[in-house]
Amino acid sequence: MAQARGSAIIAVVTVLLLLMHCNIGSATTFKVGDDGGWVFGVQNWPQGKTFKCGDILEFNYDPQRHNVIIVDQEGHDSCKPASDDKKFQTGKDQIVLNHGKNFFICGVPTHCSDHGMKLEINVE
């Protein structure tokens, strides 16, 4: 019983720390590419925008033509995802931003490298 209570306290403290760190209560949802969506040439879309921890990126696209993969900087720069990178392919994906740099690419061959379907999002 004491162990269960201790685990519950740890869980509550962890959630509170995450809420304080990311300020999720005031999250903003951003549509990647605005009305154009997640398409070729979207790499400059973040310019002029301010992103905060807990904000949500909404990727809208044709799932038969594109996908979204969360990658590290190397995956972003090389346009090559690692085998264990998280892949989204619903066409209406919502991804919560973490503090620091967040990187995304389209994993369809040549879409990232030749057509600019990649993003680097800097989060305050």
Short mmCIF file of N, CA and C in Angstrom, two decimals:
data_model
loop_
_atom_site.label_atom_id
_atom_site.label_comp_id
_atom_site.label_asym_id
_atom_site.label_seq_id
_atom_site.Cartn_x
_atom_site.Cartn_y
_atom_site.Cartn_z
N MET A 1 0.83 -1.19 0.00
CA MET A 1 0.00 0.00 0.00
C MET A 1 0.87 1.26 0.00
N ALA A 2 1.91 1.28 0.84
CA ALA A 2 2.78 2.44 0.90
C ALA A 2 3.52 2.63 -0.42
N GLN A 3 3.88 1.50 -1.05
CA GLN A 3 4.57 1.58 -2.34
C GLN A 3 3.65 2.18 -3.40
N ALA A 4 2.39 1.78 -3.43
CA ALA A 4 1.43 2.31 -4.39
C ALA A 4 1.23 3.81 -4.18
N ARG A 5 1.13 4.23 -2.91
CA ARG A 5 0.96 5.65 -2.61
C ARG A 5 2.17 6.45 -3.06
N GLY A 6 3.37 5.88 -2.83
CA GLY A 6 4.61 6.55 -3.27
C GLY A 6 4.67 6.68 -4.77
N SER A 7 4.24 5.65 -5.48
CA SER A 7 4.22 5.70 -6.95
C SER A 7 3.23 6.74 -7.44
N ALA A 8 2.10 6.84 -6.80
CA ALA A 8 1.09 7.84 -7.18
C ALA A 8 1.61 9.25 -6.97
N ILE A 9 2.31 9.47 -5.88
CA ILE A 9 2.87 10.79 -5.60
C ILE A 9 3.91 11.15 -6.65
N ILE A 10 4.76 10.19 -7.01
CA ILE A 10 5.78 10.43 -8.03
C ILE A 10 5.12 10.77 -9.36
N ALA A 11 4.05 10.06 -9.70
CA ALA A 11 3.35 10.31 -10.96
C ALA A 11 2.75 11.72 -10.97
N VAL A 12 2.14 12.12 -9.90
CA VAL A 12 1.53 13.46 -9.82
C VAL A 12 2.60 14.53 -9.91
N VAL A 13 3.71 14.36 -9.21
CA VAL A 13 4.79 15.34 -9.25
C VAL A 13 5.36 15.43 -10.67
N THR A 14 5.53 14.30 -11.33
CA THR A 14 6.05 14.29 -12.69
C THR A 14 5.13 15.06 -13.63
N VAL A 15 3.83 14.82 -13.55
CA VAL A 15 2.87 15.53 -14.39
C VAL A 15 2.91 17.03 -14.11
N LEU A 16 2.97 17.41 -12.86
CA LEU A 16 3.02 18.83 -12.51
C LEU A 16 4.28 19.49 -13.04
N LEU A 17 5.41 18.80 -12.95
CA LEU A 17 6.66 19.35 -13.48
C LEU A 17 6.58 19.52 -14.99
N LEU A 18 6.00 18.56 -15.68
CA LEU A 18 5.84 18.67 -17.12
C LEU A 18 4.94 19.84 -17.49
N LEU A 19 3.85 19.99 -16.76
CA LEU A 19 2.93 21.11 -17.03
C LEU A 19 3.61 22.44 -16.80
N MET A 20 4.39 22.54 -15.73
CA MET A 20 5.09 23.79 -15.45
C MET A 20 6.17 24.04 -16.49
N HIS A 21 6.88 23.00 -16.89
CA HIS A 21 7.99 23.15 -17.83
C HIS A 21 7.48 23.54 -19.22
N CYS A 22 6.43 22.91 -19.68
CA CYS A 22 5.94 23.15 -21.04
C CYS A 22 4.79 24.13 -21.10
N ASN A 23 4.19 24.47 -19.98
CA ASN A 23 3.06 25.39 -19.96
C ASN A 23 1.99 24.94 -20.96
N ILE A 24 1.64 23.67 -20.88
CA ILE A 24 0.71 23.06 -21.82
C ILE A 24 -0.66 23.73 -21.80
N GLY A 25 -1.04 24.32 -20.71
CA GLY A 25 -2.34 24.95 -20.60
C GLY A 25 -2.56 26.07 -21.61
N SER A 26 -1.50 26.68 -22.08
CA SER A 26 -1.64 27.77 -23.03
C SER A 26 -1.03 27.41 -24.40
N ALA A 27 -1.11 26.15 -24.76
CA ALA A 27 -0.53 25.69 -26.03
C ALA A 27 -1.29 26.28 -27.22
N THR A 28 -0.53 26.55 -28.26
CA THR A 28 -1.07 27.03 -29.52
C THR A 28 -0.95 25.93 -30.55
N THR A 29 -1.95 25.77 -31.40
CA THR A 29 -1.88 24.80 -32.50
C THR A 29 -1.52 25.56 -33.78
N PHE A 30 -0.47 25.10 -34.44
CA PHE A 30 -0.01 25.69 -35.69
C PHE A 30 -0.27 24.70 -36.81
N LYS A 31 -0.89 25.16 -37.89
CA LYS A 31 -1.07 24.33 -39.09
C LYS A 31 0.18 24.46 -39.95
N VAL A 32 0.94 23.39 -40.04
CA VAL A 32 2.16 23.42 -40.83
C VAL A 32 1.83 23.76 -42.28
N GLY A 33 2.52 24.77 -42.81
CA GLY A 33 2.27 25.21 -44.18
C GLY A 33 1.03 26.06 -44.33
N ASP A 34 0.43 26.42 -43.18
CA ASP A 34 -0.82 27.19 -43.17
C ASP A 34 -1.88 26.49 -44.03
N ASP A 35 -2.56 27.20 -44.90
CA ASP A 35 -3.63 26.58 -45.69
C ASP A 35 -3.11 25.60 -46.73
N GLY A 36 -1.83 25.73 -47.11
CA GLY A 36 -1.25 24.83 -48.10
C GLY A 36 -0.93 23.45 -47.55
N GLY A 37 -0.73 23.35 -46.24
CA GLY A 37 -0.44 22.07 -45.61
C GLY A 37 1.01 21.64 -45.74
N TRP A 38 1.25 20.39 -45.42
CA TRP A 38 2.57 19.75 -45.45
C TRP A 38 2.85 19.35 -46.90
N VAL A 39 3.54 20.24 -47.63
CA VAL A 39 3.77 20.08 -49.07
C VAL A 39 5.21 20.43 -49.42
N PHE A 40 5.56 20.26 -50.69
CA PHE A 40 6.88 20.62 -51.17
C PHE A 40 7.19 22.08 -50.84
N GLY A 41 8.45 22.35 -50.45
CA GLY A 41 8.89 23.71 -50.20
C GLY A 41 8.48 24.31 -48.88
N VAL A 42 8.06 23.50 -47.93
CA VAL A 42 7.54 24.00 -46.66
C VAL A 42 8.64 24.37 -45.66
N GLN A 43 9.91 24.13 -45.99
CA GLN A 43 10.99 24.29 -45.01
C GLN A 43 11.11 25.71 -44.44
N ASN A 44 10.65 26.73 -45.13
CA ASN A 44 10.75 28.11 -44.61
C ASN A 44 9.52 28.54 -43.83
N TRP A 45 8.52 27.71 -43.73
CA TRP A 45 7.28 28.05 -43.04
C TRP A 45 7.48 28.53 -41.60
N PRO A 46 8.43 27.97 -40.82
CA PRO A 46 8.56 28.43 -39.42
C PRO A 46 9.10 29.85 -39.25
N GLN A 47 9.69 30.43 -40.29
CA GLN A 47 10.29 31.76 -40.16
C GLN A 47 9.26 32.78 -39.69
N GLY A 48 9.66 33.55 -38.68
CA GLY A 48 8.81 34.60 -38.16
C GLY A 48 7.81 34.13 -37.11
N LYS A 49 7.81 32.84 -36.82
CA LYS A 49 6.88 32.29 -35.83
C LYS A 49 7.64 31.99 -34.54
N THR A 50 6.96 32.10 -33.43
CA THR A 50 7.54 31.76 -32.13
C THR A 50 6.82 30.54 -31.59
N PHE A 51 7.59 29.52 -31.26
CA PHE A 51 7.04 28.26 -30.76
C PHE A 51 7.44 28.07 -29.31
N LYS A 52 6.51 27.54 -28.54
CA LYS A 52 6.74 27.28 -27.12
C LYS A 52 6.56 25.80 -26.83
N CYS A 53 7.21 25.33 -25.80
CA CYS A 53 7.09 23.94 -25.37
C CYS A 53 5.61 23.64 -25.11
N GLY A 54 5.14 22.56 -25.68
CA GLY A 54 3.74 22.17 -25.52
C GLY A 54 2.86 22.60 -26.68
N ASP A 55 3.35 23.52 -27.53
CA ASP A 55 2.59 23.88 -28.73
C ASP A 55 2.42 22.65 -29.61
N ILE A 56 1.43 22.69 -30.47
CA ILE A 56 1.09 21.54 -31.31
C ILE A 56 1.27 21.91 -32.77
N LEU A 57 1.97 21.04 -33.50
CA LEU A 57 2.04 21.18 -34.95
C LEU A 57 1.02 20.25 -35.56
N GLU A 58 0.19 20.79 -36.43
CA GLU A 58 -0.81 19.99 -37.13
C GLU A 58 -0.34 19.83 -38.58
N PHE A 59 -0.05 18.59 -38.95
CA PHE A 59 0.41 18.28 -40.30
C PHE A 59 -0.77 17.76 -41.10
N ASN A 60 -1.19 18.51 -42.12
CA ASN A 60 -2.29 18.10 -43.00
C ASN A 60 -1.71 17.81 -44.38
N TYR A 61 -1.99 16.59 -44.89
CA TYR A 61 -1.42 16.17 -46.17
C TYR A 61 -2.17 14.95 -46.69
N ASP A 62 -1.89 14.60 -47.93
CA ASP A 62 -2.45 13.39 -48.55
C ASP A 62 -1.61 12.20 -48.10
N PRO A 63 -2.15 11.30 -47.28
CA PRO A 63 -1.36 10.19 -46.75
C PRO A 63 -0.92 9.17 -47.81
N GLN A 64 -1.47 9.26 -48.99
CA GLN A 64 -1.00 8.37 -50.06
C GLN A 64 0.22 8.95 -50.78
N ARG A 65 0.53 10.22 -50.49
CA ARG A 65 1.68 10.87 -51.13
C ARG A 65 2.79 11.24 -50.17
N HIS A 66 2.45 11.45 -48.88
CA HIS A 66 3.44 11.95 -47.92
C HIS A 66 3.29 11.23 -46.58
N ASN A 67 4.24 11.54 -45.68
CA ASN A 67 4.18 11.13 -44.28
C ASN A 67 4.98 12.16 -43.48
N VAL A 68 5.05 11.97 -42.19
CA VAL A 68 5.85 12.84 -41.32
C VAL A 68 6.67 11.94 -40.42
N ILE A 69 7.97 12.22 -40.34
CA ILE A 69 8.84 11.45 -39.46
C ILE A 69 9.57 12.43 -38.54
N ILE A 70 9.52 12.16 -37.23
CA ILE A 70 10.30 12.94 -36.26
C ILE A 70 11.71 12.38 -36.30
N VAL A 71 12.67 13.25 -36.58
CA VAL A 71 14.07 12.82 -36.69
C VAL A 71 14.95 13.69 -35.79
N ASP A 72 16.22 13.30 -35.67
CA ASP A 72 17.19 14.15 -34.99
C ASP A 72 17.83 15.06 -36.04
N GLN A 73 18.79 15.88 -35.61
CA GLN A 73 19.38 16.84 -36.56
C GLN A 73 20.07 16.13 -37.71
N GLU A 74 20.73 15.02 -37.44
CA GLU A 74 21.40 14.28 -38.50
C GLU A 74 20.39 13.78 -39.54
N GLY A 75 19.27 13.24 -39.07
CA GLY A 75 18.22 12.78 -39.98
C GLY A 75 17.64 13.92 -40.80
N HIS A 76 17.51 15.09 -40.17
CA HIS A 76 17.01 16.28 -40.87
C HIS A 76 17.99 16.72 -41.94
N ASP A 77 19.26 16.84 -41.55
CA ASP A 77 20.26 17.35 -42.48
C ASP A 77 20.51 16.39 -43.64
N SER A 78 20.48 15.09 -43.37
CA SER A 78 20.74 14.09 -44.42
C SER A 78 19.48 13.63 -45.14
N CYS A 79 18.32 13.98 -44.59
CA CYS A 79 17.03 13.51 -45.11
C CYS A 79 16.93 11.98 -45.05
N LYS A 80 17.57 11.40 -44.04
CA LYS A 80 17.53 9.94 -43.88
C LYS A 80 17.12 9.61 -42.44
N PRO A 81 15.91 9.11 -42.25
CA PRO A 81 15.47 8.76 -40.90
C PRO A 81 16.15 7.49 -40.40
N ALA A 82 16.26 7.38 -39.10
CA ALA A 82 16.73 6.14 -38.47
C ALA A 82 15.57 5.15 -38.43
N SER A 83 15.88 3.89 -38.32
CA SER A 83 14.83 2.86 -38.35
C SER A 83 13.85 2.98 -37.18
N ASP A 84 14.29 3.56 -36.08
CA ASP A 84 13.41 3.66 -34.91
C ASP A 84 12.77 5.05 -34.75
N ASP A 85 12.91 5.92 -35.74
CA ASP A 85 12.26 7.24 -35.67
C ASP A 85 10.74 7.08 -35.79
N LYS A 86 10.01 7.94 -35.09
CA LYS A 86 8.55 7.89 -35.06
C LYS A 86 7.98 8.40 -36.37
N LYS A 87 7.14 7.57 -37.01
CA LYS A 87 6.54 7.90 -38.30
C LYS A 87 5.04 8.09 -38.15
N PHE A 88 4.52 9.14 -38.76
CA PHE A 88 3.09 9.44 -38.78
C PHE A 88 2.62 9.38 -40.23
N GLN A 89 1.41 8.86 -40.44
CA GLN A 89 0.92 8.76 -41.81
C GLN A 89 -0.59 8.80 -41.94
N THR A 90 -1.24 9.55 -41.04
CA THR A 90 -2.70 9.64 -41.10
C THR A 90 -3.19 10.74 -42.04
N GLY A 91 -2.33 11.73 -42.29
CA GLY A 91 -2.74 12.88 -43.09
C GLY A 91 -3.29 14.02 -42.26
N LYS A 92 -3.49 13.77 -40.97
CA LYS A 92 -3.98 14.79 -40.03
C LYS A 92 -3.29 14.56 -38.68
N ASP A 93 -1.98 14.65 -38.68
CA ASP A 93 -1.19 14.33 -37.49
C ASP A 93 -0.98 15.57 -36.63
N GLN A 94 -1.10 15.38 -35.31
CA GLN A 94 -0.84 16.45 -34.36
C GLN A 94 0.31 16.01 -33.48
N ILE A 95 1.37 16.84 -33.44
CA ILE A 95 2.58 16.49 -32.71
C ILE A 95 2.90 17.61 -31.74
N VAL A 96 3.11 17.27 -30.48
CA VAL A 96 3.42 18.24 -29.43
C VAL A 96 4.92 18.53 -29.47
N LEU A 97 5.25 19.82 -29.45
CA LEU A 97 6.65 20.24 -29.49
C LEU A 97 7.31 20.15 -28.12
N ASN A 98 8.56 19.74 -28.14
CA ASN A 98 9.38 19.68 -26.94
C ASN A 98 10.34 20.87 -26.92
N HIS A 99 10.85 21.19 -25.74
CA HIS A 99 11.81 22.28 -25.59
C HIS A 99 13.06 21.98 -26.42
N GLY A 100 13.62 22.99 -27.05
CA GLY A 100 14.84 22.82 -27.85
C GLY A 100 14.49 22.72 -29.32
N LYS A 101 15.31 21.98 -30.07
CA LYS A 101 15.11 21.84 -31.50
C LYS A 101 14.29 20.59 -31.79
N ASN A 102 13.32 20.73 -32.67
CA ASN A 102 12.46 19.63 -33.12
C ASN A 102 12.64 19.54 -34.63
N PHE A 103 12.82 18.32 -35.14
CA PHE A 103 13.09 18.12 -36.56
C PHE A 103 12.08 17.15 -37.16
N PHE A 104 11.62 17.48 -38.37
CA PHE A 104 10.62 16.66 -39.07
C PHE A 104 11.00 16.57 -40.55
N ILE A 105 10.75 15.40 -41.14
CA ILE A 105 10.94 15.24 -42.58
C ILE A 105 9.79 14.42 -43.15
N CYS A 106 9.63 14.50 -44.47
CA CYS A 106 8.78 13.55 -45.19
C CYS A 106 9.71 12.40 -45.58
N GLY A 107 9.31 11.17 -45.28
CA GLY A 107 10.14 10.01 -45.54
C GLY A 107 10.00 9.42 -46.93
N VAL A 108 9.16 10.00 -47.77
CA VAL A 108 9.01 9.50 -49.14
C VAL A 108 10.28 9.91 -49.90
N PRO A 109 10.92 8.97 -50.62
CA PRO A 109 12.18 9.27 -51.31
C PRO A 109 12.10 10.56 -52.15
N THR A 110 13.10 11.38 -52.01
CA THR A 110 13.35 12.68 -52.67
C THR A 110 12.46 13.83 -52.17
N HIS A 111 11.42 13.57 -51.40
CA HIS A 111 10.56 14.67 -50.94
C HIS A 111 11.31 15.61 -50.01
N CYS A 112 12.13 15.07 -49.13
CA CYS A 112 12.92 15.90 -48.22
C CYS A 112 14.12 16.50 -48.96
N SER A 113 14.92 15.65 -49.60
CA SER A 113 16.17 16.10 -50.20
C SER A 113 15.99 17.01 -51.41
N ASP A 114 15.04 16.71 -52.26
CA ASP A 114 14.88 17.46 -53.50
C ASP A 114 13.75 18.49 -53.48
N HIS A 115 12.82 18.34 -52.54
CA HIS A 115 11.62 19.20 -52.57
C HIS A 115 11.36 19.96 -51.27
N GLY A 116 12.31 19.93 -50.35
CA GLY A 116 12.21 20.77 -49.16
C GLY A 116 11.14 20.40 -48.16
N MET A 117 10.75 19.13 -48.12
CA MET A 117 9.74 18.72 -47.12
C MET A 117 10.45 18.31 -45.83
N LYS A 118 10.94 19.35 -45.14
CA LYS A 118 11.59 19.16 -43.85
C LYS A 118 11.46 20.44 -43.05
N LEU A 119 11.44 20.27 -41.73
CA LEU A 119 11.29 21.42 -40.84
C LEU A 119 12.28 21.31 -39.69
N GLU A 120 12.78 22.46 -39.29
CA GLU A 120 13.52 22.60 -38.03
C GLU A 120 12.75 23.63 -37.23
N ILE A 121 12.24 23.22 -36.09
CA ILE A 121 11.45 24.09 -35.23
C ILE A 121 12.23 24.33 -33.94
N ASN A 122 12.55 25.60 -33.66
CA ASN A 122 13.23 25.96 -32.42
C ASN A 122 12.19 26.38 -31.40
N VAL A 123 12.20 25.71 -30.27
CA VAL A 123 11.18 25.92 -29.24
C VAL A 123 11.81 26.59 -28.03
N GLU A 124 11.19 27.68 -27.58
CA GLU A 124 11.66 28.42 -26.40
C GLU A 124 11.46 27.61 -25.14
#
